[in-house]
PDB file of N, CA and C in Angstrom:
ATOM      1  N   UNK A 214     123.130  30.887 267.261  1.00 49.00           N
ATOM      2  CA  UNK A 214     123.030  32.126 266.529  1.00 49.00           C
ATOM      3  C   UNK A 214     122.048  33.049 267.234  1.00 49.00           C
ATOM      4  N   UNK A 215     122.677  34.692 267.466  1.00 50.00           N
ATOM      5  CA  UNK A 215     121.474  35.380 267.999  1.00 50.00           C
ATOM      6  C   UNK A 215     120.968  36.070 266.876  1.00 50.00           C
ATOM      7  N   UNK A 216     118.742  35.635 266.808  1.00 46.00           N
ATOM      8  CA  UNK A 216     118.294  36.145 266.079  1.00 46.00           C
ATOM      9  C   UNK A 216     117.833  37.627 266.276  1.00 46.00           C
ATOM     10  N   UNK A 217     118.164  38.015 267.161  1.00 50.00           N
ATOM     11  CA  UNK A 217     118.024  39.445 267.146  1.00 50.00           C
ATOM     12  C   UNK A 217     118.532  40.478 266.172  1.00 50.00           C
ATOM     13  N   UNK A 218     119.683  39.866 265.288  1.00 47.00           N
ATOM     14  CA  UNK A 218     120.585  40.851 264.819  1.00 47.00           C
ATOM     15  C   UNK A 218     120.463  40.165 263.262  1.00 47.00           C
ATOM     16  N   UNK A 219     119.528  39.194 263.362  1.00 47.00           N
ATOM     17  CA  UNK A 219     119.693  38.358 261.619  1.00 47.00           C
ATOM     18  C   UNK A 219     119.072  39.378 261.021  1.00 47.00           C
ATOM     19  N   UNK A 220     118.923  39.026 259.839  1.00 47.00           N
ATOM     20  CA  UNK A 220     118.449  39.817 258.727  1.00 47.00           C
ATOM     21  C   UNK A 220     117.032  39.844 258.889  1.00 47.00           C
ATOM     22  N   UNK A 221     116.690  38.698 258.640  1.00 47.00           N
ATOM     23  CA  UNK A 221     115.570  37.639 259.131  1.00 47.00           C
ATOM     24  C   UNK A 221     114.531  38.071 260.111  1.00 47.00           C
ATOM     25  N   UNK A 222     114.939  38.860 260.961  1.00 47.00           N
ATOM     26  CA  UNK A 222     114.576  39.410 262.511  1.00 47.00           C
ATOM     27  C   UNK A 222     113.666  39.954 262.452  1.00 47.00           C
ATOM     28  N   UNK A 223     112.293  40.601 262.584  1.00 48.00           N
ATOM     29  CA  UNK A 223     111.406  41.106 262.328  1.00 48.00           C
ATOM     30  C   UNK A 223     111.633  42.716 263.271  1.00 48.00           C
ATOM     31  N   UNK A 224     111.858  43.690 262.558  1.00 48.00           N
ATOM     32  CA  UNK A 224     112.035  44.968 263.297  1.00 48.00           C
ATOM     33  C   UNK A 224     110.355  45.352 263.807  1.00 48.00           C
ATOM     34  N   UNK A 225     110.202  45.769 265.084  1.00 48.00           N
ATOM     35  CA  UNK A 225     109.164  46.253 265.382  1.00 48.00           C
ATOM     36  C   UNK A 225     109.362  47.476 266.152  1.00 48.00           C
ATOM     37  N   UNK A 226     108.637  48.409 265.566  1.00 46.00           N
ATOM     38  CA  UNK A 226     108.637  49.549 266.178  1.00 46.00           C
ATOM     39  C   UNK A 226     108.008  49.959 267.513  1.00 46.00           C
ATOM     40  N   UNK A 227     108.230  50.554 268.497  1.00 52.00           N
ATOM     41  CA  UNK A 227     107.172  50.505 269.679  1.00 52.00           C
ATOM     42  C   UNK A 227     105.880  51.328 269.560  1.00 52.00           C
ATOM     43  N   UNK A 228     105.715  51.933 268.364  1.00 53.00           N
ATOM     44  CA  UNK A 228     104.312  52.584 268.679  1.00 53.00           C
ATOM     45  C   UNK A 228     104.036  52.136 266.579  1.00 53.00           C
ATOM     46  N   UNK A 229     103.179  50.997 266.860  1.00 56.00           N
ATOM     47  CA  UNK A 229     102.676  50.676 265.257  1.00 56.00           C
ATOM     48  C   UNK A 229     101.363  51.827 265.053  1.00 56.00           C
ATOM     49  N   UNK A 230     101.602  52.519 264.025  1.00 53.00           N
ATOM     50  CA  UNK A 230     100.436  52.853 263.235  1.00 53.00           C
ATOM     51  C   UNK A 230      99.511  52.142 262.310  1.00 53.00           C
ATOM     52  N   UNK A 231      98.081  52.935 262.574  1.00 53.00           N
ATOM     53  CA  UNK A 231      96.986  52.169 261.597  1.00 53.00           C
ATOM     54  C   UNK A 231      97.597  53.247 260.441  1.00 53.00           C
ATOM     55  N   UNK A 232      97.270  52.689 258.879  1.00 59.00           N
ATOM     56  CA  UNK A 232      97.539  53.171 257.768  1.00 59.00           C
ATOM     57  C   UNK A 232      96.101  53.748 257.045  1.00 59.00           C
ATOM     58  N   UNK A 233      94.945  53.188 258.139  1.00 56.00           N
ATOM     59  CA  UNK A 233      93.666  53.253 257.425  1.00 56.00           C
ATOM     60  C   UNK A 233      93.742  54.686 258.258  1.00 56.00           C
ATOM     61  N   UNK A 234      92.927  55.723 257.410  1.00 54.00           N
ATOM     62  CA  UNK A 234      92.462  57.226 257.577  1.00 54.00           C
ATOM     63  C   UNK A 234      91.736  57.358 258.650  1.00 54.00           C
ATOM     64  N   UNK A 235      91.277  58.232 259.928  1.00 57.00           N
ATOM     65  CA  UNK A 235      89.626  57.919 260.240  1.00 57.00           C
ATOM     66  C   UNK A 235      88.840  57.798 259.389  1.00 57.00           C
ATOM     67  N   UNK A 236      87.282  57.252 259.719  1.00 59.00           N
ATOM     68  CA  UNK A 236      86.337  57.701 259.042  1.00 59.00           C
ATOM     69  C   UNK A 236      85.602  58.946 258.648  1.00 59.00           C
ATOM     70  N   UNK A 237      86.282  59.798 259.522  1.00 61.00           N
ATOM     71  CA  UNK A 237      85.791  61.509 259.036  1.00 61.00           C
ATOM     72  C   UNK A 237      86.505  61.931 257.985  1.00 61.00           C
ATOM     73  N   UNK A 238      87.927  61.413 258.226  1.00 89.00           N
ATOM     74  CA  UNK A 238      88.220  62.197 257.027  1.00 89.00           C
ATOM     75  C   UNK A 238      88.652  61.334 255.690  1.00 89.00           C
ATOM     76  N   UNK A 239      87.668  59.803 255.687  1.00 93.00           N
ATOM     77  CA  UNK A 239      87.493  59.209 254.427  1.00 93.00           C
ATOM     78  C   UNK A 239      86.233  59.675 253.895  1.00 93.00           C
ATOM     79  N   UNK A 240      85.215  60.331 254.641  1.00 95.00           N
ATOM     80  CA  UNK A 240      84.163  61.061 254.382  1.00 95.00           C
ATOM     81  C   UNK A 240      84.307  61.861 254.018  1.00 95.00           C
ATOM     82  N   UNK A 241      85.306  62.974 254.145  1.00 95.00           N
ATOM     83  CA  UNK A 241      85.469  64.170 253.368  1.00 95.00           C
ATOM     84  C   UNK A 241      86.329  63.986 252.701  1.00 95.00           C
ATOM     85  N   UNK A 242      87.258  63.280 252.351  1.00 96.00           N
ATOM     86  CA  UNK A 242      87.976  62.840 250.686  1.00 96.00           C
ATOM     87  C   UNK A 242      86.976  62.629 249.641  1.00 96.00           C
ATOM     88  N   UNK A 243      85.762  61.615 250.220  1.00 97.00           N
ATOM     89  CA  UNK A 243      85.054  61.209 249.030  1.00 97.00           C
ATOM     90  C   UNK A 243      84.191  62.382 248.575  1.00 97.00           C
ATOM     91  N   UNK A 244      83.214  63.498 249.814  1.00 97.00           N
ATOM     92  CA  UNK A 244      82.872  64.622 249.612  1.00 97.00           C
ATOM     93  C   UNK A 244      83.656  65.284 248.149  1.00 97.00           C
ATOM     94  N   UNK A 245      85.257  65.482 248.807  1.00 97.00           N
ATOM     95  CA  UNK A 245      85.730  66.776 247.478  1.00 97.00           C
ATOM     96  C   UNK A 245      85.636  65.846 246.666  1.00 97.00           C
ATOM     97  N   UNK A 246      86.156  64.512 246.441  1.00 98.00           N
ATOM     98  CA  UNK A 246      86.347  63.833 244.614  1.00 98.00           C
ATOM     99  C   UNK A 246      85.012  64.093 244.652  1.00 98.00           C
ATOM    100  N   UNK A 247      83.780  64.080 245.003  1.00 98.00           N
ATOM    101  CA  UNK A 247      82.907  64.192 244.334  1.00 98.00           C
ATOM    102  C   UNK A 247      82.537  65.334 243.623  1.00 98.00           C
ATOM    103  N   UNK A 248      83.113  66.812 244.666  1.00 97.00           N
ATOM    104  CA  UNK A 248      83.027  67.779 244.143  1.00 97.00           C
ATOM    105  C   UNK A 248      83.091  67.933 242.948  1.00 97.00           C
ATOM    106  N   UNK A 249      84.950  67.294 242.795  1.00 97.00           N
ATOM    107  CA  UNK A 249      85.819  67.541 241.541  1.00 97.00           C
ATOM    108  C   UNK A 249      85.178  67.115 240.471  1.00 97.00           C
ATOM    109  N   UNK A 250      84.768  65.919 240.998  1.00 98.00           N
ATOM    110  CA  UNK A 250      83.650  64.725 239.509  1.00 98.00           C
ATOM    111  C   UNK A 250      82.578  66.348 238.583  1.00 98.00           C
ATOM    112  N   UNK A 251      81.751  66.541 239.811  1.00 97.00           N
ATOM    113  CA  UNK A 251      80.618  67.878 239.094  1.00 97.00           C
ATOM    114  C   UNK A 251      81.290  68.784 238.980  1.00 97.00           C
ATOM    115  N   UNK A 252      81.837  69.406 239.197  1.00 96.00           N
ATOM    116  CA  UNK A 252      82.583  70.811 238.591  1.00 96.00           C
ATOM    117  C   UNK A 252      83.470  70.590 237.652  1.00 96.00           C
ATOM    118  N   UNK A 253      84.107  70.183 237.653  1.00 97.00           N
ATOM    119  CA  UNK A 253      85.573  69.940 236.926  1.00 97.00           C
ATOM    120  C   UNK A 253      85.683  68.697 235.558  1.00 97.00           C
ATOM    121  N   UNK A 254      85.393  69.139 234.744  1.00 96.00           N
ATOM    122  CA  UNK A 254      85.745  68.227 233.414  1.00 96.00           C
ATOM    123  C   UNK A 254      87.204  67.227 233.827  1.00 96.00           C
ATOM    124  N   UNK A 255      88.149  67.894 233.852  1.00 97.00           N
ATOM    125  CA  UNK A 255      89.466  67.004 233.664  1.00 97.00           C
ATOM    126  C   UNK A 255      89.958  66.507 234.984  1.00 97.00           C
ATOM    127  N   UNK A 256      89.227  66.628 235.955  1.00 96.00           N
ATOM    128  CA  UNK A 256      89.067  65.654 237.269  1.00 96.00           C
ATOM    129  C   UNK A 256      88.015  64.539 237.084  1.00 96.00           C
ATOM    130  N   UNK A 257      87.609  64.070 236.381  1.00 97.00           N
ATOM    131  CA  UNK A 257      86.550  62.970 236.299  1.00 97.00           C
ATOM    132  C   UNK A 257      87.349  61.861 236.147  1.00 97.00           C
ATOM    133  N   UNK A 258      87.008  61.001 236.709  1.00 97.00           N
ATOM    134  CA  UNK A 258      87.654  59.105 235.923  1.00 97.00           C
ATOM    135  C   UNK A 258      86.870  58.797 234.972  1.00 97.00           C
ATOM    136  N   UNK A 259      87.617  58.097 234.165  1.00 97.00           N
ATOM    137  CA  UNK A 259      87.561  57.644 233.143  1.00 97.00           C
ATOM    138  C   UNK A 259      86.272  56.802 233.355  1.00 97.00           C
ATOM    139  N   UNK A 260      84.883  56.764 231.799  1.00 97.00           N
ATOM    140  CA  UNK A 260      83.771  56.513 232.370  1.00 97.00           C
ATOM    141  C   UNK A 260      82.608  56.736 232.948  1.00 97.00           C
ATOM    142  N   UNK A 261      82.879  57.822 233.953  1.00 98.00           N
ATOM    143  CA  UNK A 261      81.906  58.492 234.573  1.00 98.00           C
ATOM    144  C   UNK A 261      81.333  59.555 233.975  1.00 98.00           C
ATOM    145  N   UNK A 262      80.048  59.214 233.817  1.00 98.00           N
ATOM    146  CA  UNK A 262      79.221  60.339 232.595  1.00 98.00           C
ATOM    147  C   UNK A 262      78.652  61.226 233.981  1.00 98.00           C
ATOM    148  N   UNK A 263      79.154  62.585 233.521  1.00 98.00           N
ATOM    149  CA  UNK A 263      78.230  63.637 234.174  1.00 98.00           C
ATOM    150  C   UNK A 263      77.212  64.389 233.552  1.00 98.00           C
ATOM    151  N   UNK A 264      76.001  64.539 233.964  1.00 97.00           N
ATOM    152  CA  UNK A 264      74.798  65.659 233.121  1.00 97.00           C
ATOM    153  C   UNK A 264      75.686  67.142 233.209  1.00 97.00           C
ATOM    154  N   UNK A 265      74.969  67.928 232.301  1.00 96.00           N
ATOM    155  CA  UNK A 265      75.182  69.527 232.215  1.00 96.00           C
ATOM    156  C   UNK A 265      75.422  70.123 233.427  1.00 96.00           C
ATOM    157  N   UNK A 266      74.487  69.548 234.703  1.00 95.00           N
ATOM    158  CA  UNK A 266      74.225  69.785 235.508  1.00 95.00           C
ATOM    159  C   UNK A 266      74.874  69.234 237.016  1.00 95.00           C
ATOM    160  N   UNK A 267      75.708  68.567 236.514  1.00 96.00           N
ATOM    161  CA  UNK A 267      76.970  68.149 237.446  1.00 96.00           C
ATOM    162  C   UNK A 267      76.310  66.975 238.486  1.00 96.00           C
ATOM    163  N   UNK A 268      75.673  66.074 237.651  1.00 97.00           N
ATOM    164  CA  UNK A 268      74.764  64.940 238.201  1.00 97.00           C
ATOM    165  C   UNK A 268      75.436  64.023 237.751  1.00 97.00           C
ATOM    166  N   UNK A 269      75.805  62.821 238.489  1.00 98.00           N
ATOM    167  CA  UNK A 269      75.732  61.412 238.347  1.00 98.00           C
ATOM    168  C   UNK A 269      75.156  60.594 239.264  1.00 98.00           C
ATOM    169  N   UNK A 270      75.030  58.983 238.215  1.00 98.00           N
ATOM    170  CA  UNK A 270      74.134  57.980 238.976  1.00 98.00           C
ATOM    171  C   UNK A 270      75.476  57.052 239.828  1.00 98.00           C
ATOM    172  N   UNK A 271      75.018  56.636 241.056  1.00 98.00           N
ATOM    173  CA  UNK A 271      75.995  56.213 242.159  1.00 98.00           C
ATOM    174  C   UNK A 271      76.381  54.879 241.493  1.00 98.00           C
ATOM    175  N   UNK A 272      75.523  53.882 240.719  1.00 98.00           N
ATOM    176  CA  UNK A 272      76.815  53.027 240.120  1.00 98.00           C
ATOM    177  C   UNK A 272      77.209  53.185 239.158  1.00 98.00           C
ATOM    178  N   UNK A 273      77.294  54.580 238.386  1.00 98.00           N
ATOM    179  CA  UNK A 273      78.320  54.601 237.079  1.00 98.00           C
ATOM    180  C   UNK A 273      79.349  55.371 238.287  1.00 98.00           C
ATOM    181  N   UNK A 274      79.032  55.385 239.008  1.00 98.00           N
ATOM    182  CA  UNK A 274      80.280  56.314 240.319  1.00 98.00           C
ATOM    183  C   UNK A 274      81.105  55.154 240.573  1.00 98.00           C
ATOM    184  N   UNK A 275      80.194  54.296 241.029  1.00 98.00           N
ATOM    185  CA  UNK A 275      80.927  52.783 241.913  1.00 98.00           C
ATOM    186  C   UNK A 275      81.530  51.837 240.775  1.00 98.00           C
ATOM    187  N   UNK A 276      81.458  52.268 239.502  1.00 98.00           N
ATOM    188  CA  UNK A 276      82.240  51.452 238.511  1.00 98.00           C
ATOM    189  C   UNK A 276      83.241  52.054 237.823  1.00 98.00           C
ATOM    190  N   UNK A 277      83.459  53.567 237.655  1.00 97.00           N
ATOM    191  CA  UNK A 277      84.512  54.427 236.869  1.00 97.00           C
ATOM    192  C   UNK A 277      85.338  54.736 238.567  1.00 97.00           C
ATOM    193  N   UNK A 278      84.805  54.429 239.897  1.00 97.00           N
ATOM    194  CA  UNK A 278      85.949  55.045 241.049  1.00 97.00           C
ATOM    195  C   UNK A 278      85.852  54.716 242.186  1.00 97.00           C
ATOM    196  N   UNK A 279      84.952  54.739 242.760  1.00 97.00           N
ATOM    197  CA  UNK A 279      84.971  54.572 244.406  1.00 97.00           C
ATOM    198  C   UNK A 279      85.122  52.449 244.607  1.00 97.00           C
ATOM    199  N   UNK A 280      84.490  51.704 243.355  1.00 95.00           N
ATOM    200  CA  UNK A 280      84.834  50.932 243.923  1.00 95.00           C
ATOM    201  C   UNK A 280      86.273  50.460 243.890  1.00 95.00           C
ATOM    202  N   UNK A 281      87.015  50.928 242.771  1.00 95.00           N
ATOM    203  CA  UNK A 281      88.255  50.721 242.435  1.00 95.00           C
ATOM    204  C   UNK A 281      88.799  51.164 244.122  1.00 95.00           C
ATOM    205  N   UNK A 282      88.427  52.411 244.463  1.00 96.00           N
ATOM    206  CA  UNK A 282      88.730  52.989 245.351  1.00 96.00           C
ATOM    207  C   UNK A 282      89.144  52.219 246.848  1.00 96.00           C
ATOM    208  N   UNK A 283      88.048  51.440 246.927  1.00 96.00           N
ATOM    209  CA  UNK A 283      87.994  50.684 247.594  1.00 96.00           C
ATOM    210  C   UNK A 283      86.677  51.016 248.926  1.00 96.00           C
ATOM    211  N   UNK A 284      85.508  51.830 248.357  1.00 96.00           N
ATOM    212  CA  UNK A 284      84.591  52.773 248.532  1.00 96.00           C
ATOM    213  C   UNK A 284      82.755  52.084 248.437  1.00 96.00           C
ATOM    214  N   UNK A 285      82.368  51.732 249.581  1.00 96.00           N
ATOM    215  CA  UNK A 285      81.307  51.037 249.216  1.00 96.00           C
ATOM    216  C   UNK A 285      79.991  52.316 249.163  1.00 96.00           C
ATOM    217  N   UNK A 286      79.119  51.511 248.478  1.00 97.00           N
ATOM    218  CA  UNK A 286      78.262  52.537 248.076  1.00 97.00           C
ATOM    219  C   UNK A 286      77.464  53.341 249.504  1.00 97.00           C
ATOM    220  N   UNK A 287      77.520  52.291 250.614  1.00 97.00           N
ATOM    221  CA  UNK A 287      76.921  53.168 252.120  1.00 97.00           C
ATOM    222  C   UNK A 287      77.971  54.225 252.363  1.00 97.00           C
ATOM    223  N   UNK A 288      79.146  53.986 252.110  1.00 96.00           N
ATOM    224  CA  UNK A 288      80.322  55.012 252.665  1.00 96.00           C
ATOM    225  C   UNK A 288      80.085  56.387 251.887  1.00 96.00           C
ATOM    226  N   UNK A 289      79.984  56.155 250.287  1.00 97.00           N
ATOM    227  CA  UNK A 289      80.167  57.456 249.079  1.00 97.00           C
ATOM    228  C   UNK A 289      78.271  58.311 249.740  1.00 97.00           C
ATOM    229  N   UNK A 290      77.470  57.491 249.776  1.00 97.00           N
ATOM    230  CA  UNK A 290      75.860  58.432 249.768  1.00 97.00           C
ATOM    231  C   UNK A 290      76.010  58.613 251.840  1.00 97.00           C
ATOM    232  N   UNK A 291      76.762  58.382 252.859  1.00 96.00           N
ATOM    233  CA  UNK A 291      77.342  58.583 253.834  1.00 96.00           C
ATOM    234  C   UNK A 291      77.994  59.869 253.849  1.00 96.00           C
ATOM    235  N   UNK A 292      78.831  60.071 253.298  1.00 96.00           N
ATOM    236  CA  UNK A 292      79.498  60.975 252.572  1.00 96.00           C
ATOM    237  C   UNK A 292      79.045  62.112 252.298  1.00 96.00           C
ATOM    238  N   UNK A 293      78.242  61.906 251.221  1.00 97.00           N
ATOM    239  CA  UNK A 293      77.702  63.179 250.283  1.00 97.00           C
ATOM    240  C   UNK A 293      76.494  63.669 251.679  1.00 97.00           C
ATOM    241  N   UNK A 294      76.144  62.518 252.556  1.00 96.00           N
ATOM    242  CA  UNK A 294      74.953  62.749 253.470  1.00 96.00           C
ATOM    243  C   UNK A 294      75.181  64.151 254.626  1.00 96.00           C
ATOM    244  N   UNK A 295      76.604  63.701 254.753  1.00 95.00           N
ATOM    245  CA  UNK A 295      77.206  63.920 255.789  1.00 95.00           C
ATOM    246  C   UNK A 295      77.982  65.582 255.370  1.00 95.00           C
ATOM    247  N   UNK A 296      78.007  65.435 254.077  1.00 95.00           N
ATOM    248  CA  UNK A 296      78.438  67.121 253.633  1.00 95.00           C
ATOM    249  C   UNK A 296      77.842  67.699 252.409  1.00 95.00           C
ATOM    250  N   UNK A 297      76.317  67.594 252.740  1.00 95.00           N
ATOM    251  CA  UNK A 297      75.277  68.301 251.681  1.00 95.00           C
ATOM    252  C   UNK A 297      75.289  69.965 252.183  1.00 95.00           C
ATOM    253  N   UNK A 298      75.959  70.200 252.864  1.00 94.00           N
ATOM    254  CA  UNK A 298      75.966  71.341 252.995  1.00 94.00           C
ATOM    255  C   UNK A 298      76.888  72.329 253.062  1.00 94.00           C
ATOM    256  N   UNK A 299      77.153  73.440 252.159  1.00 90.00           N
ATOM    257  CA  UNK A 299      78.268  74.260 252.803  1.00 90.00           C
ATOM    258  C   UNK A 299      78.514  74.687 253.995  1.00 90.00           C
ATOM    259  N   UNK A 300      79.594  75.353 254.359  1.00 88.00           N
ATOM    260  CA  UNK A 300      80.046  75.677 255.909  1.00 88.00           C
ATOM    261  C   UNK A 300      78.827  76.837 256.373  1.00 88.00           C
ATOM    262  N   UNK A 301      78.357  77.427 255.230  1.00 88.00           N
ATOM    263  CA  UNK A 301      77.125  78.432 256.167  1.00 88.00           C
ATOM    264  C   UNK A 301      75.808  77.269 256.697  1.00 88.00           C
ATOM    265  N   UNK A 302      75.956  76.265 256.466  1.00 82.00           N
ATOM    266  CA  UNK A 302      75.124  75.450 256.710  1.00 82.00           C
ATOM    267  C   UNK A 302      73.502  75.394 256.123  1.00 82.00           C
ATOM    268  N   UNK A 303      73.521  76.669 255.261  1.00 85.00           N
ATOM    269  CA  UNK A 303      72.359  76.931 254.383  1.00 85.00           C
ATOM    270  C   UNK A 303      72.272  76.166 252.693  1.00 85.00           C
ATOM    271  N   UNK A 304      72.805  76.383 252.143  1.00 93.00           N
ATOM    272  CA  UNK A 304      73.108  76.155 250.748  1.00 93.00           C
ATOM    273  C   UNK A 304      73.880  74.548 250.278  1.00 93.00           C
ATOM    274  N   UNK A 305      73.496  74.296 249.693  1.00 95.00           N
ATOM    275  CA  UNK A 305      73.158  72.518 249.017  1.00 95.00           C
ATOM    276  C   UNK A 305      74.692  72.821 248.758  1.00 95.00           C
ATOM    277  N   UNK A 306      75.272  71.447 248.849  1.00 96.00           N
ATOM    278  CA  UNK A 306      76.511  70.987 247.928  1.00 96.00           C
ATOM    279  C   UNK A 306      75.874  69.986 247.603  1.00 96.00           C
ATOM    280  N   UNK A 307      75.323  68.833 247.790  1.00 96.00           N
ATOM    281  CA  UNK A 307      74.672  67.638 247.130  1.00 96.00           C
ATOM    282  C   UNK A 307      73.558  68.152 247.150  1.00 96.00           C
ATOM    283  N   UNK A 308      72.794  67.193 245.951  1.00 97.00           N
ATOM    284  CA  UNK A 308      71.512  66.760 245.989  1.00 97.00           C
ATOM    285  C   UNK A 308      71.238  66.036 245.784  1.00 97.00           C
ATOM    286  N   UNK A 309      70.946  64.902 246.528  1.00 97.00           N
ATOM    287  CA  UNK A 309      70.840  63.283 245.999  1.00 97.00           C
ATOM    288  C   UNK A 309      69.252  63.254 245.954  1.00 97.00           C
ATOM    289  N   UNK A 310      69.222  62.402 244.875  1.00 97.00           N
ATOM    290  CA  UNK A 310      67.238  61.738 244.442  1.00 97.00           C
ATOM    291  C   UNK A 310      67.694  60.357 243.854  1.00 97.00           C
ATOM    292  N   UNK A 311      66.548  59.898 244.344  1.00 96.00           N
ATOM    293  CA  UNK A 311      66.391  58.407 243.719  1.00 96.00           C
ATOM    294  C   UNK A 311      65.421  58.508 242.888  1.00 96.00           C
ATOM    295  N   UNK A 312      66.208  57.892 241.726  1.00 88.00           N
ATOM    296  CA  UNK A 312      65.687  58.090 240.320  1.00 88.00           C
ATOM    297  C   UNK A 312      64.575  56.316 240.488  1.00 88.00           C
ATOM    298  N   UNK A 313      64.252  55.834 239.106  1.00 92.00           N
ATOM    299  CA  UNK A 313      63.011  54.105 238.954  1.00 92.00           C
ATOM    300  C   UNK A 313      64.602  53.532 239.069  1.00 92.00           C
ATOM    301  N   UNK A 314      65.419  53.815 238.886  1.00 92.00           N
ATOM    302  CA  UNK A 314      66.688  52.501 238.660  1.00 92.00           C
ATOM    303  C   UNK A 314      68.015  52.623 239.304  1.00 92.00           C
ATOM    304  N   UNK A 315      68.224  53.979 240.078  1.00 96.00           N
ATOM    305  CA  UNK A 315      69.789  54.193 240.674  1.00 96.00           C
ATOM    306  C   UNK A 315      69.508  56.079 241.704  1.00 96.00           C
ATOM    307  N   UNK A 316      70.251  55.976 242.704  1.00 97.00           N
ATOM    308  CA  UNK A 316      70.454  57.237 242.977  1.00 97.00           C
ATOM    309  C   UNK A 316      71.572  58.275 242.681  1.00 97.00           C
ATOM    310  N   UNK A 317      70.746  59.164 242.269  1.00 97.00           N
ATOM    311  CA  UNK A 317      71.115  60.237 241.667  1.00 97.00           C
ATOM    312  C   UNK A 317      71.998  61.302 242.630  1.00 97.00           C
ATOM    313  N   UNK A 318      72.880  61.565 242.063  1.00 98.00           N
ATOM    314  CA  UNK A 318      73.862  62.294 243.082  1.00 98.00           C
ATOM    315  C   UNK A 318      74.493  63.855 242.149  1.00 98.00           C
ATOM    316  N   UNK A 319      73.528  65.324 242.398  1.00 98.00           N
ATOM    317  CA  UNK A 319      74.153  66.431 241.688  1.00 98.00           C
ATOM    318  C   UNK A 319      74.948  67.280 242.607  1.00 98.00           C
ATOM    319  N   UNK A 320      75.949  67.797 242.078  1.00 97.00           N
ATOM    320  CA  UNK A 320      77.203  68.301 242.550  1.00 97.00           C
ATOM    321  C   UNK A 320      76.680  69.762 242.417  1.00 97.00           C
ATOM    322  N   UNK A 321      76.351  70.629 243.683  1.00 96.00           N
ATOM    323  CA  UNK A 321      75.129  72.324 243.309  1.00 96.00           C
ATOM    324  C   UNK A 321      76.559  73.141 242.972  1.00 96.00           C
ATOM    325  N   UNK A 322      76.509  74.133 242.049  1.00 90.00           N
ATOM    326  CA  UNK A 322      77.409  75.194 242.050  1.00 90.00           C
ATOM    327  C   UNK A 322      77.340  76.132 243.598  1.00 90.00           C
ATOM    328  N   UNK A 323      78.874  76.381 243.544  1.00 83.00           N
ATOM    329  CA  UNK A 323      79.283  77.430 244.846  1.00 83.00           C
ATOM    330  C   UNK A 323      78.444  78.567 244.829  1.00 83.00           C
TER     331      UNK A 323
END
């Protein structure tokens, strides 16, 4: 029997793709959801308490999303590290502080 043509046969393509993202731009996915988390009421996951002030603590983050996500906590404060700033390069989009028990992560208005 030629297995070339079975069912069975394993098709391989000549140029396999990775399915994983780069890392730049899993860094700036997590950037905007974070955005969305502080600005946006009906973009939040389920769970995740935000202040008035468009603040949350990184493991009520890592338990209502990123870890579901599949998002470790160096990657999400990586992230926010890596795009605390708008494109004028002046003005805050994050502000992360470490609070006595978790770091604090606020989402600055535009």
């Amino acid at each position: 029997m030629d297995y070339r043509f079975s069912r069975h046969a394993r098709r391989r393509s000549p140029r396999r793709r990775s399915r994983t993202p780069p890392r730049s731009d899993v860094a700036e996915r997590i950037s905007k959801a974070l955005v969305r988390f502080g600005r946006y009421r009906d973009h939040r996951p389920e769970g995740l308490m935000v202040s008035s002030e468009g603040g949350f603590l990184l493991e009520n983050l890592m338990e209502s999303w990123a870890a579901y996500e599949g998002y470790s906590k160096k990657e999400v404060l990586d992230a926010a590290r890596l795009h605390m700033f708008h494109e004028d390069g002046h003005s805050l989009r994050f502000e992360i502080t470490q609070t006595s028990r978790d770091t604090m992560i606020k989402v600055k208005p535009r």
